[in-house]
XYZ file of C-alpha atoms in Angstrom:
86
model
C -30.477 -6.693 30.628
C -27.507 -9.062 30.940
C -28.320 -10.551 27.541
C -28.397 -7.082 25.947
C -25.085 -6.177 27.582
C -23.525 -9.436 26.364
C -24.675 -8.762 22.792
C -23.281 -5.219 22.997
C -19.892 -6.435 24.247
C -19.649 -9.152 21.585
C -20.635 -6.736 18.817
C -18.219 -4.054 20.006
C -15.375 -6.540 20.292
C -16.072 -7.943 16.821
C -16.112 -4.478 15.250
C -12.883 -3.579 17.048
C -11.104 -6.748 15.921
C -12.266 -6.374 12.329
C -11.093 -2.771 12.308
C -7.606 -3.648 13.482
C -5.215 -4.296 10.677
C -1.637 -5.448 10.930
C 0.769 -2.715 9.888
C 3.355 -3.808 7.369
C 6.716 -2.100 7.093
C 8.195 -0.514 3.981
C 10.602 -3.459 3.854
C 7.659 -5.862 3.809
C 6.088 -4.027 0.870
C 9.476 -3.945 -0.904
C 9.582 -7.731 -0.862
C 5.869 -8.208 -1.744
C 5.508 -5.969 -4.796
C 2.443 -7.599 -6.365
C 0.592 -7.473 -3.058
C 1.744 -3.863 -2.613
C 0.416 -2.825 -5.988
C -2.922 -4.483 -5.322
C -3.084 -2.852 -1.887
C -2.299 0.572 -3.349
C -5.200 0.189 -5.777
C -7.487 -0.400 -2.798
C -6.027 2.676 -1.092
C -6.594 4.764 -4.208
C -10.206 3.720 -4.790
C -11.235 4.121 -1.157
C -11.661 0.457 -0.214
C -9.020 1.105 2.447
C -8.407 4.310 4.367
C -5.752 6.022 2.264
C -4.389 7.730 5.375
C -3.638 4.393 7.050
C -0.084 3.451 7.970
C -0.157 0.532 5.529
C -1.118 2.779 2.609
C 1.629 5.211 3.577
C 4.252 2.460 3.876
C 3.151 0.951 0.554
C 3.429 4.379 -1.126
C 6.920 4.861 0.317
C 7.898 1.416 -0.932
C 6.599 2.246 -4.400
C 8.481 5.535 -4.472
C 11.733 3.745 -3.566
C 11.228 0.995 -6.148
C 13.503 1.563 -9.159
C 11.220 -0.553 -11.329
C 8.203 1.734 -10.994
C 6.714 3.402 -14.039
C 8.299 6.734 -13.137
C 11.808 5.338 -13.240
C 11.074 3.241 -16.301
C 9.736 6.309 -18.151
C 12.729 8.356 -17.044
C 15.073 5.629 -18.242
C 13.324 5.413 -21.621
C 13.376 9.190 -22.062
C 17.059 9.451 -21.246
C 17.827 6.551 -23.551
C 15.986 8.288 -26.408
C 17.807 11.575 -25.763
C 21.179 9.830 -25.797
C 20.221 8.008 -28.972
C 19.301 11.323 -30.650
C 22.716 12.788 -29.765
C 24.594 10.125 -31.732
């Protein structure tokens, strides 16, 4: 019985420790953009729980990043419109 209890405790502890993930701040993701983008891909395809704090912070970081595709597309569109006016 003691052996079974020991195995249960070790297994439970291992699962708990593997399930714990360090939460990174938005500032962390802002300064680690390549890692952020890779992490967001994992969030999007379900490898990581997309409702996790890290996924949320990475999404916030992406939304604040002026170099994201959205801002680049907006910049290009505005540039084209200004060019057409001349």
